[in-house]
Amino acid sequence: MMALVGKPSVQPFFDARGRLLLERRGLPRELGSTLANDAYHFLRTTTWTRITLLFAALFALVNFVFALAYWLTDAVNGATGLADCYWFSVQTLATIGYGVLHPASTIGHLLVTCESFIGIGLTALATGVFFSRFATTSARVLFSTVAVVGESEGKRVLMFRMANARATAIMEARVNVYVSRDEVLADGEKIRKIHDLPLRRNVSPIFALSWVVYHELDASSPLHGLSAEQLANASGTMNIIVTFQGIDDRLASHVHTRWAYNPEDIVFDRRFVDIIKTDPKTGVRYLDFTEFHATEPMHRPRDTAKNAPKAAAT
């Protein structure tokens, strides 16, 4: 096993949702994802608040520019000032047309024609961006906040838990797990290396309940002999990266998500609390998500009596 390098105070590369935490410095401006040089990517990935404010500001700006043109050319019949010209522009751009205000000259008709054409493009752009963002499918997968190093079937394992937060099922769900860490090669070179972590099962035909994912820490594992001391030394330089994908059975489309565990998110010699329970009054089985992230000592006997249905009265 190669030596891990790092200090406890080093900032991790990823947060729990797998988003990069490192700052990006020195990147040429033409390669940055900005509205000016990468408009499509920016509009698809920015927040809903930003994109709504952006289109609202663009709508107001276009109307103001045309209102100013109408006012300076006295092109609107019935307008008494810049405000009336602005409201006429809004009516024109939105194809409302109350009829009280209307073009008073050829210049006015030309301006209305130009604004109508721009309005068609602006409406199409806004509709396309909003629909593409709204129609993008996503997985609602709940990941346990901690990963556990414990025992299962007499073997040392690394495990974490997932659950489908939607009532629908995900078909052919597939999960892959990797460890990304800083390593020092034999020649002294320091590199960032990614290792695959083989799983007992990485495919679920129908993912509708919870799923505990196991990686055996045997001699072939990149994490063989993993200890709390090693994790403390690897803080900020190692991540357990989880990727998930499948097919939503109702939408018939691929969904995907990701998660990441930092060294401080890994606990030792514990196991997850059982969340599949039975109502003692009705006998109905259910998932108890209030204990989804809970763990208990590894050798503690499970209390199954409280989850068993009561015997029917005779």
Coordinates of N, CA and C in Angstrom, one line a residue, residues 33-135:
S33 N -16.6 29.4 -17.8 CA -18.0 29.2 -18.1 C -18.7 30.5 -17.6
T34 N -18.8 31.5 -18.5 CA -19.5 32.7 -18.3 C -20.6 32.9 -19.3
L35 N -21.4 33.9 -19.0 CA -22.5 34.2 -20.0 C -22.0 34.7 -21.3
A36 N -20.8 35.4 -21.3 CA -20.3 36.0 -22.5 C -19.6 34.9 -23.4
N37 N -18.9 33.9 -22.9 CA -18.2 33.0 -23.8 C -18.7 31.5 -23.7
D38 N -19.7 31.2 -22.8 CA -20.2 29.9 -22.7 C -21.7 30.0 -22.2
A39 N -22.5 30.7 -23.0 CA -23.8 31.1 -22.6 C -24.7 29.9 -22.3
Y40 N -24.7 28.9 -23.2 CA -25.5 27.7 -23.0 C -25.2 27.0 -21.7
H41 N -24.0 26.7 -21.4 CA -23.6 26.0 -20.2 C -23.9 26.9 -19.0
F42 N -23.7 28.2 -19.1 CA -24.0 29.1 -18.0 C -25.5 29.0 -17.7
L43 N -26.3 29.2 -18.7 CA -27.8 29.2 -18.5 C -28.3 27.9 -18.0
R44 N -27.7 26.8 -18.4 CA -28.2 25.5 -17.9 C -27.7 25.1 -16.5
T45 N -26.6 25.7 -16.0 CA -26.1 25.3 -14.8 C -26.2 26.4 -13.7
T46 N -26.5 27.6 -14.0 CA -26.7 28.6 -13.0 C -27.9 28.4 -12.1
T47 N -28.1 29.1 -11.0 CA -29.2 28.9 -10.2 C -30.5 29.4 -10.8
W48 N -31.7 28.9 -10.3 CA -33.0 29.4 -10.8 C -33.1 30.9 -10.4
T49 N -32.6 31.3 -9.3 CA -32.7 32.7 -8.9 C -32.0 33.6 -9.9
R50 N -30.8 33.2 -10.3 CA -30.0 34.0 -11.2 C -30.6 34.1 -12.6
I51 N -31.1 32.9 -13.0 CA -31.6 32.9 -14.4 C -32.9 33.7 -14.5
T52 N -33.7 33.7 -13.4 CA -35.0 34.4 -13.4 C -34.7 35.9 -13.4
L53 N -33.7 36.3 -12.5 CA -33.4 37.7 -12.5 C -32.7 38.2 -13.8
L54 N -32.0 37.3 -14.4 CA -31.3 37.7 -15.7 C -32.3 38.0 -16.8
F55 N -33.3 37.1 -16.9 CA -34.3 37.3 -18.0 C -35.2 38.5 -17.6
A56 N -35.5 38.7 -16.3 CA -36.3 39.8 -15.9 C -35.6 41.1 -16.3
A57 N -34.3 41.2 -16.0 CA -33.5 42.4 -16.3 C -33.4 42.6 -17.8
L58 N -33.2 41.5 -18.6 CA -33.2 41.6 -20.0 C -34.5 42.1 -20.6
F59 N -35.6 41.6 -20.0 CA -36.9 42.1 -20.5 C -37.1 43.6 -20.2
A60 N -36.7 44.0 -19.0 CA -36.8 45.4 -18.6 C -35.9 46.3 -19.5
L61 N -34.7 45.8 -19.8 CA -33.7 46.6 -20.6 C -34.2 46.8 -22.0
V62 N -34.7 45.7 -22.6 CA -35.2 45.8 -24.0 C -36.4 46.7 -24.1
N63 N -37.3 46.7 -23.1 CA -38.4 47.6 -23.1 C -38.0 49.0 -22.9
F64 N -37.0 49.3 -22.1 CA -36.6 50.6 -21.9 C -35.9 51.2 -23.1
V65 N -35.1 50.4 -23.8 CA -34.4 50.9 -25.0 C -35.4 51.3 -26.1
F66 N -36.5 50.4 -26.3 CA -37.5 50.8 -27.3 C -38.4 51.9 -26.8
A67 N -38.6 52.0 -25.5 CA -39.4 53.1 -25.0 C -38.7 54.4 -25.3
L68 N -37.4 54.4 -25.1 CA -36.6 55.6 -25.3 C -36.7 56.0 -26.8
A69 N -36.6 55.0 -27.7 CA -36.7 55.2 -29.1 C -38.1 55.8 -29.5
Y70 N -39.1 55.2 -28.9 CA -40.5 55.7 -29.2 C -40.6 57.2 -28.7
W71 N -40.1 57.4 -27.6 CA -40.3 58.8 -27.0 C -39.5 59.8 -27.7
L72 N -38.2 59.5 -28.2 CA -37.4 60.5 -28.9 C -38.0 60.8 -30.3
T73 N -38.6 59.8 -30.9 CA -39.1 60.0 -32.2 C -40.6 60.3 -32.2
D74 N -41.2 60.5 -31.1 CA -42.6 60.8 -31.0 C -43.5 59.8 -31.8
A75 N -43.2 58.5 -31.7 CA -43.7 57.5 -32.6 C -45.0 56.8 -32.1
V76 N -45.4 57.2 -30.9 CA -46.6 56.5 -30.3 C -47.7 57.5 -30.2
N77 N -48.8 57.2 -30.8 CA -50.0 58.1 -30.7 C -50.7 57.9 -29.4
G78 N -51.0 58.9 -28.6 CA -51.6 58.9 -27.3 C -50.7 58.8 -26.2
A79 N -49.3 58.7 -26.4 CA -48.4 58.7 -25.3 C -48.1 60.1 -24.8
T80 N -48.1 60.3 -23.5 CA -47.8 61.6 -22.9 C -46.4 61.8 -22.3
G81 N -45.7 60.7 -22.4 CA -44.3 60.8 -21.8 C -43.6 59.5 -21.9
L82 N -42.4 59.4 -21.3 CA -41.6 58.2 -21.4 C -42.3 57.0 -20.8
A83 N -43.0 57.2 -19.7 CA -43.7 56.1 -19.0 C -44.7 55.5 -20.0
D84 N -45.5 56.3 -20.7 CA -46.5 55.7 -21.6 C -45.8 54.9 -22.7
C85 N -44.6 55.4 -23.2 CA -43.9 54.7 -24.2 C -43.3 53.4 -23.7
Y86 N -43.0 53.4 -22.4 CA -42.5 52.1 -21.8 C -43.6 51.1 -21.8
W87 N -44.8 51.5 -21.3 CA -45.9 50.6 -21.2 C -46.3 50.1 -22.6
F88 N -46.2 51.0 -23.6 CA -46.5 50.6 -25.0 C -45.5 49.5 -25.5
S89 N -44.2 49.7 -25.1 CA -43.2 48.7 -25.4 C -43.5 47.4 -24.8
V90 N -43.9 47.4 -23.5 CA -44.3 46.1 -22.9 C -45.4 45.4 -23.6
Q91 N -46.4 46.2 -24.0 CA -47.6 45.6 -24.7 C -47.1 45.0 -26.0
T92 N -46.2 45.7 -26.7 CA -45.8 45.3 -28.0 C -44.9 44.0 -27.9
L93 N -43.9 44.0 -26.9 CA -43.0 42.9 -26.7 C -43.8 41.7 -26.3
A94 N -44.8 41.8 -25.5 CA -45.6 40.7 -25.0 C -46.8 40.4 -25.9
T95 N -46.9 41.1 -27.0 CA -48.0 40.9 -28.0 C -49.4 41.0 -27.3
I96 N -49.5 42.0 -26.4 CA -50.8 42.3 -25.8 C -51.6 43.2 -26.6
G97 N -51.1 44.4 -26.9 CA -51.8 45.4 -27.8 C -53.2 45.7 -27.3
Y98 N -53.4 46.6 -26.3 CA -54.7 47.0 -25.9 C -55.4 47.9 -27.0
G99 N -54.6 48.6 -27.7 CA -55.2 49.4 -28.8 C -55.3 50.9 -28.4
V100 N -55.2 51.2 -27.2 CA -55.2 52.7 -26.7 C -54.0 53.4 -27.3
L101 N -52.8 52.8 -27.1 CA -51.6 53.4 -27.7 C -51.3 52.6 -28.9
H102 N -50.9 53.3 -30.0 CA -50.5 52.7 -31.2 C -49.6 53.6 -32.0
P103 N -48.8 53.0 -33.0 CA -47.9 53.7 -33.8 C -48.5 54.9 -34.5
A104 N -47.7 56.0 -34.5 CA -48.3 57.2 -35.1 C -47.6 57.6 -36.4
S105 N -46.5 56.8 -36.8 CA -45.8 57.2 -38.0 C -45.1 55.9 -38.5
T106 N -44.5 56.1 -39.7 CA -43.8 55.0 -40.3 C -42.6 54.6 -39.4
I107 N -42.0 55.5 -38.8 CA -40.9 55.2 -37.8 C -41.4 54.3 -36.7
G108 N -42.6 54.7 -36.2 CA -43.2 53.9 -35.2 C -43.5 52.5 -35.6
H109 N -44.0 52.3 -36.8 CA -44.3 51.0 -37.3 C -43.0 50.2 -37.5
L110 N -41.9 50.8 -37.9 CA -40.7 50.1 -38.1 C -40.1 49.7 -36.7
L111 N -40.2 50.6 -35.7 CA -39.8 50.2 -34.4 C -40.6 49.0 -33.8
V112 N -41.9 49.1 -34.0 CA -42.8 48.0 -33.6 C -42.4 46.7 -34.2
T113 N -42.1 46.8 -35.5 CA -41.7 45.6 -36.3 C -40.4 45.0 -35.7
C114 N -39.4 45.8 -35.4 CA -38.1 45.4 -34.9 C -38.4 44.8 -33.5
E115 N -39.2 45.5 -32.7 CA -39.4 45.0 -31.3 C -40.1 43.7 -31.3
S116 N -41.1 43.5 -32.2 CA -41.8 42.3 -32.3 C -40.9 41.1 -32.7
F117 N -40.0 41.4 -33.6 CA -39.1 40.3 -34.0 C -38.1 39.9 -32.8
I118 N -37.6 41.0 -32.1 CA -36.8 40.7 -31.0 C -37.6 40.0 -29.9
G119 N -38.8 40.3 -29.7 CA -39.7 39.7 -28.7 C -39.9 38.2 -29.0
I120 N -40.0 37.8 -30.3 CA -40.1 36.4 -30.7 C -38.9 35.7 -30.3
G121 N -37.7 36.2 -30.6 CA -36.5 35.6 -30.2 C -36.3 35.5 -28.7
L122 N -36.6 36.6 -28.0 CA -36.4 36.5 -26.5 C -37.4 35.5 -25.9
T123 N -38.6 35.5 -26.4 CA -39.6 34.5 -25.8 C -39.1 33.1 -26.1
A124 N -38.6 32.8 -27.3 CA -38.2 31.5 -27.7 C -37.0 31.1 -26.8
L125 N -36.0 32.0 -26.6 CA -34.9 31.8 -25.8 C -35.3 31.4 -24.3
A126 N -36.1 32.3 -23.8 CA -36.5 32.1 -22.4 C -37.3 30.8 -22.2
T127 N -38.2 30.5 -23.2 CA -39.0 29.2 -23.1 C -38.1 28.0 -23.2
G128 N -37.1 28.1 -24.1 CA -36.2 26.9 -24.3 C -35.3 26.7 -23.1
V129 N -34.8 27.8 -22.5 CA -33.9 27.6 -21.3 C -34.7 27.1 -20.2
F130 N -35.9 27.7 -19.9 CA -36.7 27.3 -18.7 C -37.1 25.8 -18.9
F131 N -37.6 25.5 -20.1 CA -38.1 24.1 -20.3 C -36.9 23.1 -20.2
S132 N -35.8 23.4 -20.8 CA -34.7 22.4 -20.7 C -34.2 22.2 -19.3
R133 N -34.2 23.3 -18.5 CA -33.8 23.1 -17.1 C -34.9 22.3 -16.3
F134 N -36.2 22.6 -16.6 CA -37.3 22.0 -15.9 C -37.4 20.5 -16.3
A135 N -37.1 20.2 -17.6 CA -37.2 18.8 -18.1 C -36.0 18.0 -17.8

